Backbone as JSON Lines, residues from 0, in Angstrom:
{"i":0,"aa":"X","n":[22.79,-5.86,12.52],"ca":[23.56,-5.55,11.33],"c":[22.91,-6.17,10.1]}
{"i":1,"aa":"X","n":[22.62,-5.2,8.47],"ca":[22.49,-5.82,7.75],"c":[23.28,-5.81,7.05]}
{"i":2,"aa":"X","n":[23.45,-7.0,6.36],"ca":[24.72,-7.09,5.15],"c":[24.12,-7.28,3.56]}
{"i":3,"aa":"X","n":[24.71,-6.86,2.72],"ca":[24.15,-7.35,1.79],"c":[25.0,-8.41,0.45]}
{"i":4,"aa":"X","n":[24.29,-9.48,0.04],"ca":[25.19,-10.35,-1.2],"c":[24.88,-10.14,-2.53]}
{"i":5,"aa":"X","n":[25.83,-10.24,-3.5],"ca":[25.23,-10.11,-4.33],"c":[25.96,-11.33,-5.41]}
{"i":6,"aa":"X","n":[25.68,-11.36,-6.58],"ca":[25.88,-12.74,-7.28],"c":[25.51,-12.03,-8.99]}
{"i":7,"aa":"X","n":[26.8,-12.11,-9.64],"ca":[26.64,-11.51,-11.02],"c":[26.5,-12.96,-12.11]}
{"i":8,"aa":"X","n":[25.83,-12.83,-13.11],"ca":[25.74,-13.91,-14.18],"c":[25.66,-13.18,-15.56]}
{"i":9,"aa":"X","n":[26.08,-13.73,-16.92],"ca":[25.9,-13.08,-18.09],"c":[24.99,-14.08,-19.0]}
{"i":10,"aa":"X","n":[24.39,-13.24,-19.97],"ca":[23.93,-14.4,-20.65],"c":[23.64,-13.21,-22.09]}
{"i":11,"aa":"X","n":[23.71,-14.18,-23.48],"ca":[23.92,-13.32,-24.57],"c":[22.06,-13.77,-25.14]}
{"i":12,"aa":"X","n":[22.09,-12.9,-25.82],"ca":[20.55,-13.06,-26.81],"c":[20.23,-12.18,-27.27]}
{"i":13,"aa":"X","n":[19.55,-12.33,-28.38],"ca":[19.03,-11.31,-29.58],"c":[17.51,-10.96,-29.03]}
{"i":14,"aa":"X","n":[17.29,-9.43,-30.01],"ca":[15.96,-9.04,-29.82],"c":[15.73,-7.74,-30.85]}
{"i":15,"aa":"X","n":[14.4,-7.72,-31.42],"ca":[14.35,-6.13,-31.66],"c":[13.5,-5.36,-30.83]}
{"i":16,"aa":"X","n":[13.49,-4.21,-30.93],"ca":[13.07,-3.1,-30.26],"c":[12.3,-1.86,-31.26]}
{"i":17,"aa":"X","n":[11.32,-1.81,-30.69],"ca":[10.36,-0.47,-31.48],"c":[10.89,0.95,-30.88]}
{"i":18,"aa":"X","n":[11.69,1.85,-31.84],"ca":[12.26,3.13,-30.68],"c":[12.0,4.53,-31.81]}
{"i":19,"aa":"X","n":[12.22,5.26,-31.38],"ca":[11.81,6.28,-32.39],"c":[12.99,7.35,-32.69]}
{"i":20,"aa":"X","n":[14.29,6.88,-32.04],"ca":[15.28,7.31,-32.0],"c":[16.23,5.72,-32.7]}
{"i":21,"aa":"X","n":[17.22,5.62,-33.27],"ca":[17.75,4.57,-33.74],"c":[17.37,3.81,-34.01]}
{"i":22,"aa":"X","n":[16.05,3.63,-34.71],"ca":[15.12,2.73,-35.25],"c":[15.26,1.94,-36.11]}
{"i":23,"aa":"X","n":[16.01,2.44,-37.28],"ca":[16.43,1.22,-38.14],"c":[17.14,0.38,-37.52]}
{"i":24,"aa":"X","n":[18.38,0.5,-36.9],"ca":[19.15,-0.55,-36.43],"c":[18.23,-1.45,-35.28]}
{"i":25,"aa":"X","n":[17.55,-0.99,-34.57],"ca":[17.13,-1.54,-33.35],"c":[15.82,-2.55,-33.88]}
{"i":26,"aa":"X","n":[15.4,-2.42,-34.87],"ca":[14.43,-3.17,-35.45],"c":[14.44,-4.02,-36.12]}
{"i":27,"aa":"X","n":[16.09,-4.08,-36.49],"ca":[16.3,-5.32,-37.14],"c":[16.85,-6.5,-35.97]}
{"i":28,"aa":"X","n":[16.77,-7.34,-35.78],"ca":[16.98,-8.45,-35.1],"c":[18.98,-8.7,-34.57]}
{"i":29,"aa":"X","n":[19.24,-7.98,-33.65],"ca":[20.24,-7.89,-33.36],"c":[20.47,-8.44,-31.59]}
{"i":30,"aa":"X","n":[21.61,-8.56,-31.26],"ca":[22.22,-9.51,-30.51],"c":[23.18,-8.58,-29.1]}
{"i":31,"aa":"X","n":[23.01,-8.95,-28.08],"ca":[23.93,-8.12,-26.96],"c":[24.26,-9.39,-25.88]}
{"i":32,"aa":"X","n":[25.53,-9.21,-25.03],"ca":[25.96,-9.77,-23.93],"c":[25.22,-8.87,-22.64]}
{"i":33,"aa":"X","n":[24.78,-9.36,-22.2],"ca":[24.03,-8.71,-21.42],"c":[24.46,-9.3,-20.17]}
{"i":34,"aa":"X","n":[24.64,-8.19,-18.78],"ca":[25.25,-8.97,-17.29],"c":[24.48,-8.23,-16.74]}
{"i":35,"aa":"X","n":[24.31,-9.33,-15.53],"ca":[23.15,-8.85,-14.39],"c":[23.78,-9.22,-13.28]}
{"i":36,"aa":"X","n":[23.11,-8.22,-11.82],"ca":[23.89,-8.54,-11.02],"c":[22.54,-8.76,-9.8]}
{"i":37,"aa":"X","n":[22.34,-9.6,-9.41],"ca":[21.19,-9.3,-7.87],"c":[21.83,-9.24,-6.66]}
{"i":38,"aa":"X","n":[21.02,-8.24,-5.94],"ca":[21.16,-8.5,-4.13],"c":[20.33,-8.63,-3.7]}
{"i":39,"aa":"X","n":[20.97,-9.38,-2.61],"ca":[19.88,-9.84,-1.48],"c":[20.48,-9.39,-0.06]}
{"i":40,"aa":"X","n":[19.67,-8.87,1.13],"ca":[20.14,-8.14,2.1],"c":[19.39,-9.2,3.47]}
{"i":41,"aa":"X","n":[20.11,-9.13,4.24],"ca":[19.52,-9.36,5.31],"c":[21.01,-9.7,6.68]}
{"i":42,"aa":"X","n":[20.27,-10.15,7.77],"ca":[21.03,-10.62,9.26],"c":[21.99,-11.4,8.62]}
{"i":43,"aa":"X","n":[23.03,-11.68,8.95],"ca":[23.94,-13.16,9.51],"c":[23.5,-14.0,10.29]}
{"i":44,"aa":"X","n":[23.15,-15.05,9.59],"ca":[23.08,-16.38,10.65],"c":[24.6,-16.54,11.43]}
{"i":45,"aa":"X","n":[24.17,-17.02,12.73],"ca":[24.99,-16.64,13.73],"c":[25.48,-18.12,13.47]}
{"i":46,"aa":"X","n":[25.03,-19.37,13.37],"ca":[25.7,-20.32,13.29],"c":[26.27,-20.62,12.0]}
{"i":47,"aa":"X","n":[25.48,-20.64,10.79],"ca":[26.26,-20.06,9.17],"c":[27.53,-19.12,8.62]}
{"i":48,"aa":"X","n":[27.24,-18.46,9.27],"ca":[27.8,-16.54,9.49],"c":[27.46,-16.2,7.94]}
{"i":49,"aa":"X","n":[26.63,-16.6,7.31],"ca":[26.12,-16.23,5.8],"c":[24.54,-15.39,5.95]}
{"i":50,"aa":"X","n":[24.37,-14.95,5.04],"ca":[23.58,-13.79,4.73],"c":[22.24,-15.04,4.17]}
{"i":51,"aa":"X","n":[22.97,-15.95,3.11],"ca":[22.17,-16.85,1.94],"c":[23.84,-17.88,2.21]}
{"i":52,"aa":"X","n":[23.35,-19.31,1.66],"ca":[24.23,-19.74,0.78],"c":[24.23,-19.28,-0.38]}
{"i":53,"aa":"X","n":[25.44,-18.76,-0.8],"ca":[25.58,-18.38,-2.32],"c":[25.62,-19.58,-3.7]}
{"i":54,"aa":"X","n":[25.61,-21.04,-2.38],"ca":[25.54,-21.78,-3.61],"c":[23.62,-21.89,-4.74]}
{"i":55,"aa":"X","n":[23.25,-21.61,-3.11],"ca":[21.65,-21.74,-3.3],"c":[21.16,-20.32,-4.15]}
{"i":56,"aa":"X","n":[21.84,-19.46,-3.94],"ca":[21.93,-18.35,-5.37],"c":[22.23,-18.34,-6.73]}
{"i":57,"aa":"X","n":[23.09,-18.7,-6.84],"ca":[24.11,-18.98,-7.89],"c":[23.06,-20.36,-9.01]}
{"i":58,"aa":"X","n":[22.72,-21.38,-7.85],"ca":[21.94,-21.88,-8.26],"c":[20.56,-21.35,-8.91]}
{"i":59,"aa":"X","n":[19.56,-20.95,-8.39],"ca":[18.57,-20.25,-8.59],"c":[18.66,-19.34,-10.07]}
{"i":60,"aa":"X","n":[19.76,-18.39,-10.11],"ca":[20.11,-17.63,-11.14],"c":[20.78,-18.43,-12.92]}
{"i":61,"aa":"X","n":[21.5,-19.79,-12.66],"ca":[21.41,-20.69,-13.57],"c":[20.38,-20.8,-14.04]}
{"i":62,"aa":"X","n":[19.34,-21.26,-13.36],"ca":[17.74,-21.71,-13.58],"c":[17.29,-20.39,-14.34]}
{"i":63,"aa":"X","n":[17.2,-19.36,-13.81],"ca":[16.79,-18.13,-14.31],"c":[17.81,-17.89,-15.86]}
{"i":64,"aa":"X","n":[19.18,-18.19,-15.96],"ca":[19.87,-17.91,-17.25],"c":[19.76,-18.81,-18.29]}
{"i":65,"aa":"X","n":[19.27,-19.77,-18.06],"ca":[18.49,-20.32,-19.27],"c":[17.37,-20.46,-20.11]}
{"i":66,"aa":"X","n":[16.47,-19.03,-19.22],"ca":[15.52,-19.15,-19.8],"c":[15.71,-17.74,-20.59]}
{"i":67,"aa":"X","n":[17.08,-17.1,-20.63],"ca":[17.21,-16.07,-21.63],"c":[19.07,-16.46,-22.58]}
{"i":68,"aa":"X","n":[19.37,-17.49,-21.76],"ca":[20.83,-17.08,-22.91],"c":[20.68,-18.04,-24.33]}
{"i":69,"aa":"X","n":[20.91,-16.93,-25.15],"ca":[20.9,-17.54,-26.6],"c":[19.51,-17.73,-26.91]}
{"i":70,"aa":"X","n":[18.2,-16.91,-26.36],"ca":[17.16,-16.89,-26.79],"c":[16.55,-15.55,-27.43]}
{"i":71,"aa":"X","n":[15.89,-15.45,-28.2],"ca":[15.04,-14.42,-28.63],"c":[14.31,-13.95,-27.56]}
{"i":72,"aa":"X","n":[14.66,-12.68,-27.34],"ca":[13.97,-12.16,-26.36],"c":[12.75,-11.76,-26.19]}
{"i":73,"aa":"X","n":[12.13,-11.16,-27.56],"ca":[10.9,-11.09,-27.69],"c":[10.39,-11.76,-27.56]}
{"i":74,"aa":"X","n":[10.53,-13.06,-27.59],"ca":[9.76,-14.45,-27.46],"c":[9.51,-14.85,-26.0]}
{"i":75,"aa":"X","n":[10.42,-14.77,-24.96],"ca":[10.44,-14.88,-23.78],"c":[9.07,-14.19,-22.94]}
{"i":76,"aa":"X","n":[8.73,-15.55,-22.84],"ca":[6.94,-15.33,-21.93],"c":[6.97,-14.52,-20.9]}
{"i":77,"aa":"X","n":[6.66,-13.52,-20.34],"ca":[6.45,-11.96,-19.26],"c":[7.45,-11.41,-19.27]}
{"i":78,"aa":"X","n":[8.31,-11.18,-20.42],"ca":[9.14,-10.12,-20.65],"c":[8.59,-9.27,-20.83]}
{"i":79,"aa":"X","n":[7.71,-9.18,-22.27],"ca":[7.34,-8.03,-22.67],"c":[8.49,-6.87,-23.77]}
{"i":80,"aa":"X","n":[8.55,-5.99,-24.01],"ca":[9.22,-5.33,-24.81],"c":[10.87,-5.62,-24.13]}
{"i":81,"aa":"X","n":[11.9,-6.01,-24.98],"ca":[13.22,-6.65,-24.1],"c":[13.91,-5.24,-23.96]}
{"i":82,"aa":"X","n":[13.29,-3.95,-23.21],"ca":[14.29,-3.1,-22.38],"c":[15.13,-3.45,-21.62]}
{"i":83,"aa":"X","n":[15.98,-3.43,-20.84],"ca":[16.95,-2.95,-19.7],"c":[16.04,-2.94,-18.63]}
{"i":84,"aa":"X","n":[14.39,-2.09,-18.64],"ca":[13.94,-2.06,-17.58],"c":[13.02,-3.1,-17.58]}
{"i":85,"aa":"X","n":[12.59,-3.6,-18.7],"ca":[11.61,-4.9,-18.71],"c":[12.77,-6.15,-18.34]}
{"i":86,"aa":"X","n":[13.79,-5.94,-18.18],"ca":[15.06,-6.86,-17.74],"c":[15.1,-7.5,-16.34]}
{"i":87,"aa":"X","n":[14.98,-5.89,-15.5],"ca":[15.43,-5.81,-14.68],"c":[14.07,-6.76,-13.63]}
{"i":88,"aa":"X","n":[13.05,-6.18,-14.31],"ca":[11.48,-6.39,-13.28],"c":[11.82,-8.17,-13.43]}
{"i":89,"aa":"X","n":[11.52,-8.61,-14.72],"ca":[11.67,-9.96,-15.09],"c":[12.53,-10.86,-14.56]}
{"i":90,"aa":"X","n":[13.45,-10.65,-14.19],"ca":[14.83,-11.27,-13.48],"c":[14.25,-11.14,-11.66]}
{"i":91,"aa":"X","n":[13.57,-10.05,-11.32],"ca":[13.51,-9.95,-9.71],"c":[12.05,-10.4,-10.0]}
{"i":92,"aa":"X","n":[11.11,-10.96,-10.81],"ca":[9.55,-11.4,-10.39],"c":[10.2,-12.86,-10.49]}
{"i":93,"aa":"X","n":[11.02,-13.14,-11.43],"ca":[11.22,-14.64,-11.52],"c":[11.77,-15.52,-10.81]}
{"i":94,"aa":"X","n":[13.08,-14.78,-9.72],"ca":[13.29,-15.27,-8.81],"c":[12.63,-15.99,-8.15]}
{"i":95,"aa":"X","n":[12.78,-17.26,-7.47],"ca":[12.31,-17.7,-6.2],"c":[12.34,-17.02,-4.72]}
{"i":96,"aa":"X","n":[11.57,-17.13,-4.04],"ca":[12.1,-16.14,-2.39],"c":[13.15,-17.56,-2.01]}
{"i":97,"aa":"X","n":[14.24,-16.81,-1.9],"ca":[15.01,-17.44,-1.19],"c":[15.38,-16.94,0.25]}
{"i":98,"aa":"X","n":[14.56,-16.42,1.08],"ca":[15.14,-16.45,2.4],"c":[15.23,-14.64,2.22]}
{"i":99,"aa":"X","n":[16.23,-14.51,2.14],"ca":[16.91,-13.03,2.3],"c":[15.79,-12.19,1.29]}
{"i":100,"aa":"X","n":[15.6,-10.99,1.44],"ca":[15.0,-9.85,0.14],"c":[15.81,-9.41,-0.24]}
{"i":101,"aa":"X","n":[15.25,-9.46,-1.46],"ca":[15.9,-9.36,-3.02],"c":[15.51,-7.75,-2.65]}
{"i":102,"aa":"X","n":[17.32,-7.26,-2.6],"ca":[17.35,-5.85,-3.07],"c":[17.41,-4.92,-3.79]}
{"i":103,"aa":"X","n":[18.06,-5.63,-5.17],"ca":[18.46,-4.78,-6.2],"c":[19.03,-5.84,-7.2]}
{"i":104,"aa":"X","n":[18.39,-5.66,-8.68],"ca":[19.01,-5.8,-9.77],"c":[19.17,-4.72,-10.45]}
{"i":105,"aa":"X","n":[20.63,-5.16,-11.33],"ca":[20.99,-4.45,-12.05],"c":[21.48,-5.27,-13.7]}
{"i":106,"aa":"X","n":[20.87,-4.75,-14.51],"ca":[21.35,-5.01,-15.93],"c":[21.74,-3.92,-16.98]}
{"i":107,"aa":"X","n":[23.23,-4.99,-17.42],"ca":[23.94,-3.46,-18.28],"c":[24.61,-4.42,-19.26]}
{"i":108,"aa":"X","n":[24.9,-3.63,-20.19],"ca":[25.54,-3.85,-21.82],"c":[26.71,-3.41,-21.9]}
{"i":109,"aa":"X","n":[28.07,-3.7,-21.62],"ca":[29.2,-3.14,-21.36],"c":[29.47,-2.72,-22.51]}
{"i":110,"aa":"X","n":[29.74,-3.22,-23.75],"ca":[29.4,-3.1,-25.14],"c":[29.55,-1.86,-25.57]}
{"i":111,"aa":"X","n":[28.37,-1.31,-24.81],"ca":[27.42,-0.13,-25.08],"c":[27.07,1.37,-24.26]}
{"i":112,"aa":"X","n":[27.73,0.39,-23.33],"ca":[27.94,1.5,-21.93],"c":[26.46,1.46,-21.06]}
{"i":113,"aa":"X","n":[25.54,0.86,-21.72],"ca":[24.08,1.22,-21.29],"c":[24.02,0.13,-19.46]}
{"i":114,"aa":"X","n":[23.05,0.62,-18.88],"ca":[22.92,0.32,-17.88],"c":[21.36,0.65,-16.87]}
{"i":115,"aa":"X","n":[20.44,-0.37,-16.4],"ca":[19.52,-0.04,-15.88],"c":[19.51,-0.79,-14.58]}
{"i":116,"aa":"X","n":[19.17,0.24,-13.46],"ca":[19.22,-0.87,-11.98],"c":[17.77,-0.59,-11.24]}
{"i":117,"aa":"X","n":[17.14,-1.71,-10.99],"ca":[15.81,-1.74,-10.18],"c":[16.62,-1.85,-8.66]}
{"i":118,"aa":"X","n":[15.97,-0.52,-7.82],"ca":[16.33,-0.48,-6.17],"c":[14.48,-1.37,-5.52]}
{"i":119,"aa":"X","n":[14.85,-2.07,-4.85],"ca":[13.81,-2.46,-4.42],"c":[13.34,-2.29,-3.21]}
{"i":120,"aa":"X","n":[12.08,-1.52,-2.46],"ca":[12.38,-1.07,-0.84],"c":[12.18,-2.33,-0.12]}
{"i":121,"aa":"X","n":[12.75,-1.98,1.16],"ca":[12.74,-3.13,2.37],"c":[11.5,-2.98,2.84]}
């Protein structure tokens, strides 16, 4: 049996964006709440009955939300252009391997309705 966990965190920060559609607004230096969600898939430990500790997640993803909440995103070293999809890669390269594979992030702008999810194969 595989199961899968997952573990949501938010974190807010500004950025602009080069677009050729809504360009004025997006180029000026503006601000979003941004929530992400990762999974990780794998067995049950039979003596655990856990997939991961979720504390050892939860943890990991702190570490990872400080290196974007309340920061300029453009500034943030292997981001690259601050898409949704440059979000998504950045958040699953930065992870640590913790045990289980990382199945899927997802980052979205409730805000805004916008939403981008990286599926990752097994």
């Amino acid at each position: 049996m595989l199961f899968t966990v997952s573990q949501r965190f938010f974190f807010d920060a500004a950025h602009t964006l080069k677009r050729e559609i809504e360009a004025e607004g997006s180029r000026r230096i503006h601000g979003h709440t941004y929530h992400a969600e990762v999974s990780l898939s794998g067995p049950r430990d039979p003596v655990t009955g856990m997939v991961i500790d979720l504390g050892l997640l939860r943890q990991a993803l702190g570490e990872l939300r400080e290196r974007l909440d309340h920061h300029m995103l453009d500034e943030v070293p292997d981001l690259g252009p601050p898409t949704l999809e440059n979000l998504c890669l950045f958040i699953a390269q930065a992870l640590p391997d913790l045990g289980p594979p990382l199945r899927r992030v997802r980052v979205w702008r409730d805000a805004v309705g916008d939403a981008c999810t990286l599926e990752l194969q097994p």
